[in-house]
Tab-separated table of C-alpha atoms in Angstrom:
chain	number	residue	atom	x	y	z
A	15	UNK	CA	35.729	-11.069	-23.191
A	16	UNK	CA	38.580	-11.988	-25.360
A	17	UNK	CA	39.112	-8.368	-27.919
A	18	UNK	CA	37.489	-5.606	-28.598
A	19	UNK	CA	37.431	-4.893	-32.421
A	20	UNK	CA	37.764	-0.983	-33.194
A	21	UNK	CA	35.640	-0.707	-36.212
A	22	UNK	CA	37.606	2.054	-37.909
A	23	UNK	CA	41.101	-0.366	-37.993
A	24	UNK	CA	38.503	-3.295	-39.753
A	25	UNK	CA	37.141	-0.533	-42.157
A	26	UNK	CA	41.435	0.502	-42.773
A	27	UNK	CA	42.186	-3.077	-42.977
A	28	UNK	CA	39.674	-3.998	-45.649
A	29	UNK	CA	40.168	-0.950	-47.289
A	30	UNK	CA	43.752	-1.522	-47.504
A	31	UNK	CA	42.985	-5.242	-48.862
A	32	UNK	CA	40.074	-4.026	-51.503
A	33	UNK	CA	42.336	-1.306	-52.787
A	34	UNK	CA	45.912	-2.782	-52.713
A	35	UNK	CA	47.417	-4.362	-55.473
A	36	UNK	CA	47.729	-8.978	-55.274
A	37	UNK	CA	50.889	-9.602	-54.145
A	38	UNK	CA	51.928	-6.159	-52.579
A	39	UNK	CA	54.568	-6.527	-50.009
A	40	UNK	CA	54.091	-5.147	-46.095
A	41	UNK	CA	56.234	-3.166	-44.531
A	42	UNK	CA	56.779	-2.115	-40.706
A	43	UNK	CA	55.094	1.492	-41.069
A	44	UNK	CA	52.199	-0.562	-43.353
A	45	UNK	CA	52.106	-3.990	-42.639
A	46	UNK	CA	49.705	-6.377	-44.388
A	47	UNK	CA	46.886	-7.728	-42.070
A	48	UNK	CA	47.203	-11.907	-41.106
A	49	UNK	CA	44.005	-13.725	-40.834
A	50	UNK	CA	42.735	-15.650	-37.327
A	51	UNK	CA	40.328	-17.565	-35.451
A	52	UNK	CA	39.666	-17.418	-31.992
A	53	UNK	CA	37.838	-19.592	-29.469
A	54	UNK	CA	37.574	-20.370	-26.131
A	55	UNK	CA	38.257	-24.052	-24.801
A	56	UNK	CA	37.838	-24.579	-21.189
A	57	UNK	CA	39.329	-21.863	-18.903
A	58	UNK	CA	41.696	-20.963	-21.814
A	59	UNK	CA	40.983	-18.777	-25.072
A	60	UNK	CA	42.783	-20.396	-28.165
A	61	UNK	CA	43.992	-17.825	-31.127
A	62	UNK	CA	45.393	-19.013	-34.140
A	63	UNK	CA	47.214	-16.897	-36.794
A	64	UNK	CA	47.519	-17.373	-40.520
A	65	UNK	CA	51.431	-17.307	-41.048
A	66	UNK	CA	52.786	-19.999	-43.757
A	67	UNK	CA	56.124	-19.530	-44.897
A	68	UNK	CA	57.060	-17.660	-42.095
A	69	UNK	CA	60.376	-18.425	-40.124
A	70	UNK	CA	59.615	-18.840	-36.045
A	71	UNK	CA	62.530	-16.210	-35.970
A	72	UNK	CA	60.911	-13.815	-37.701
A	73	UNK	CA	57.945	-13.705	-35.447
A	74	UNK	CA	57.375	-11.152	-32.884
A	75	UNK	CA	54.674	-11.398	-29.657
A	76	UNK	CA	54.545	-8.050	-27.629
A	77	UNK	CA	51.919	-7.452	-24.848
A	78	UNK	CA	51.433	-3.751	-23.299
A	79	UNK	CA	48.150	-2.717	-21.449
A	80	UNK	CA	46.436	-5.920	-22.219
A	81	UNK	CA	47.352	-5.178	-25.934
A	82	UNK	CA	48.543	-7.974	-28.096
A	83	UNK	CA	50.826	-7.435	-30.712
A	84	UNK	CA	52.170	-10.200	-33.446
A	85	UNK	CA	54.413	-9.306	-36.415
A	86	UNK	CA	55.326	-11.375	-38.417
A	87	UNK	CA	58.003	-10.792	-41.688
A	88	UNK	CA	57.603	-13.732	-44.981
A	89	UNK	CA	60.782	-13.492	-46.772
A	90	UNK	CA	61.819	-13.896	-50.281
A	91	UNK	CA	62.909	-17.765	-50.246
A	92	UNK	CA	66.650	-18.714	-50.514
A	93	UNK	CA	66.606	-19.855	-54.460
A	94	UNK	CA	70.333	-21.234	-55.653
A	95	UNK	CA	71.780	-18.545	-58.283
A	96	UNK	CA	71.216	-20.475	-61.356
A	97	UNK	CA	67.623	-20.686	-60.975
A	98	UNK	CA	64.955	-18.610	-62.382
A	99	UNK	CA	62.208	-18.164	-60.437
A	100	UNK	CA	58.792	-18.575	-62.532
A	101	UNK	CA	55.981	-17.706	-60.958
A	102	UNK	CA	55.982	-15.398	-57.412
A	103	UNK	CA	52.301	-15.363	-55.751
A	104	UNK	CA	52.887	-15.180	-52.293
A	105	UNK	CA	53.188	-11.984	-50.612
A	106	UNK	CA	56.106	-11.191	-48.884
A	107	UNK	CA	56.646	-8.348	-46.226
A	108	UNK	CA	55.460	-7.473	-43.044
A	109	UNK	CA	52.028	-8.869	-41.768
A	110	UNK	CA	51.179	-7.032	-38.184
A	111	UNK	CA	47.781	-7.334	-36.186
A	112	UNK	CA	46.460	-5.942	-32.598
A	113	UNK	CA	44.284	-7.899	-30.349
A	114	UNK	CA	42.551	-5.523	-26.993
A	115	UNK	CA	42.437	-8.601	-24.682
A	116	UNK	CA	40.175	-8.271	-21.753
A	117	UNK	CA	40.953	-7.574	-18.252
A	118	UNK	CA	40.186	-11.306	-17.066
A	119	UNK	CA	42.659	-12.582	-19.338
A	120	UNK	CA	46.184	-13.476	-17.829
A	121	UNK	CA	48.282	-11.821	-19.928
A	122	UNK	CA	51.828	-13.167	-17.900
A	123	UNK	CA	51.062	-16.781	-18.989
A	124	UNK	CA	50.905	-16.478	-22.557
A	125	UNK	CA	51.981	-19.820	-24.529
A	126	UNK	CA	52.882	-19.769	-28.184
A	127	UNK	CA	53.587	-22.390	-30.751
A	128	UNK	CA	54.059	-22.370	-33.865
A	129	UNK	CA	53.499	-25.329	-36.394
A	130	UNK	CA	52.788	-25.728	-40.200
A	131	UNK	CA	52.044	-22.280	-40.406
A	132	UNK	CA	49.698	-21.465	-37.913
A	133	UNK	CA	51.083	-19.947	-34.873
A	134	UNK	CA	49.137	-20.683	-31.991
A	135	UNK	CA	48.280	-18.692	-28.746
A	136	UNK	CA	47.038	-20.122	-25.980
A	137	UNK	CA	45.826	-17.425	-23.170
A	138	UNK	CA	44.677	-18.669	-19.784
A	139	UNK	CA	41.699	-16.628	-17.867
A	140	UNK	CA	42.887	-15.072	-14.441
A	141	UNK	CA	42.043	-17.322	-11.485
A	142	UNK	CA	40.103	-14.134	-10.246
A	143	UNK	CA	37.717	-13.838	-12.735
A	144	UNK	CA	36.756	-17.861	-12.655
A	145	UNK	CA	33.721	-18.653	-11.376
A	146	UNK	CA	33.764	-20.135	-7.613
A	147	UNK	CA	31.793	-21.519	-5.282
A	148	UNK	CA	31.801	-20.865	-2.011
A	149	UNK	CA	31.302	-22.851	1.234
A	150	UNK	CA	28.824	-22.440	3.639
A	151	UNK	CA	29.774	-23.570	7.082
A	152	UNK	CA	27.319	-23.877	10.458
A	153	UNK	CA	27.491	-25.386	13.619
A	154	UNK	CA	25.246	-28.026	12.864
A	155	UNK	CA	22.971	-26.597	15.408
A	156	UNK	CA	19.343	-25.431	15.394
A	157	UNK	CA	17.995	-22.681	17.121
A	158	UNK	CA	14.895	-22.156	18.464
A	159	UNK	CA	13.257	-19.114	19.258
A	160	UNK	CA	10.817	-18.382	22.012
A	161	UNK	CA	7.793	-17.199	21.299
């Protein structure tokens, strides 16, 4: 299993994005919430994040107690000082969200990319918890029993 949702942080979250203002910037003691999707492709589970206009250097990966963590911070952008800026839609802030991973997952070979705005996750499944077959060895002998 790749998360467990706790249904009380979904019911903050869209709370939190009902109620807030358009616009309203993050910050590290409320960060906005970043949008996903998650699959699994062969013996890997594939996660990708929502993050456009967000430096590489201003993400952050943690993992504690099979507990995902990515922040993320979009900044204003550098504008020269004779310009004017005209219209300002994008949020800006702090965007944070926690993924439970499951105990099959192998946390210690986590890859990440980022590209285009999507920052990528790749997490492999343990080689314990693949599926294996096992041999069956004889001695290519028959016994027979006496009746």
């Amino acid at each position: 299993m790749l998360m467990r949702t706790d249904p009380f942080r979904e019911f903050d979250r869209l709370t939190q994005q009902f109620l807030s203002t358009a616009g309203s910037q993050g910050t590290w003691s409320k960060p906005n919430p970043m949008p996903l999707d998650a699959y699994r492709s062969g013996d890997e589970y594939v996660i990708a994040f929502d993050l456009p206009g967000v430096a590489p250097d201003a993400i952050e990966l943690d993992v504690e107690r099979n507990v995902l963590t990515v922040k993320a911070e979009r900044r204003p952008p550098e504008v020269p000082e004779n310009v004017e800026m005209q219209v300002a839609e994008r949020p800006l802030g702090v965007f944070s969200r926690q993924l439970f991973l499951g105990e099959t997952l192998d946390t210690d070979r986590i890859e990440a990319h980022y590209d285009a705005g999507v920052l990528t996750l790749r997490i492999p499944i343990a080689e314990q918890a693949k599926p294996r077959r096992i041999a069956v060895t004889g001695s290519g002998r028959h016994q027979q029993l006496d009746a």
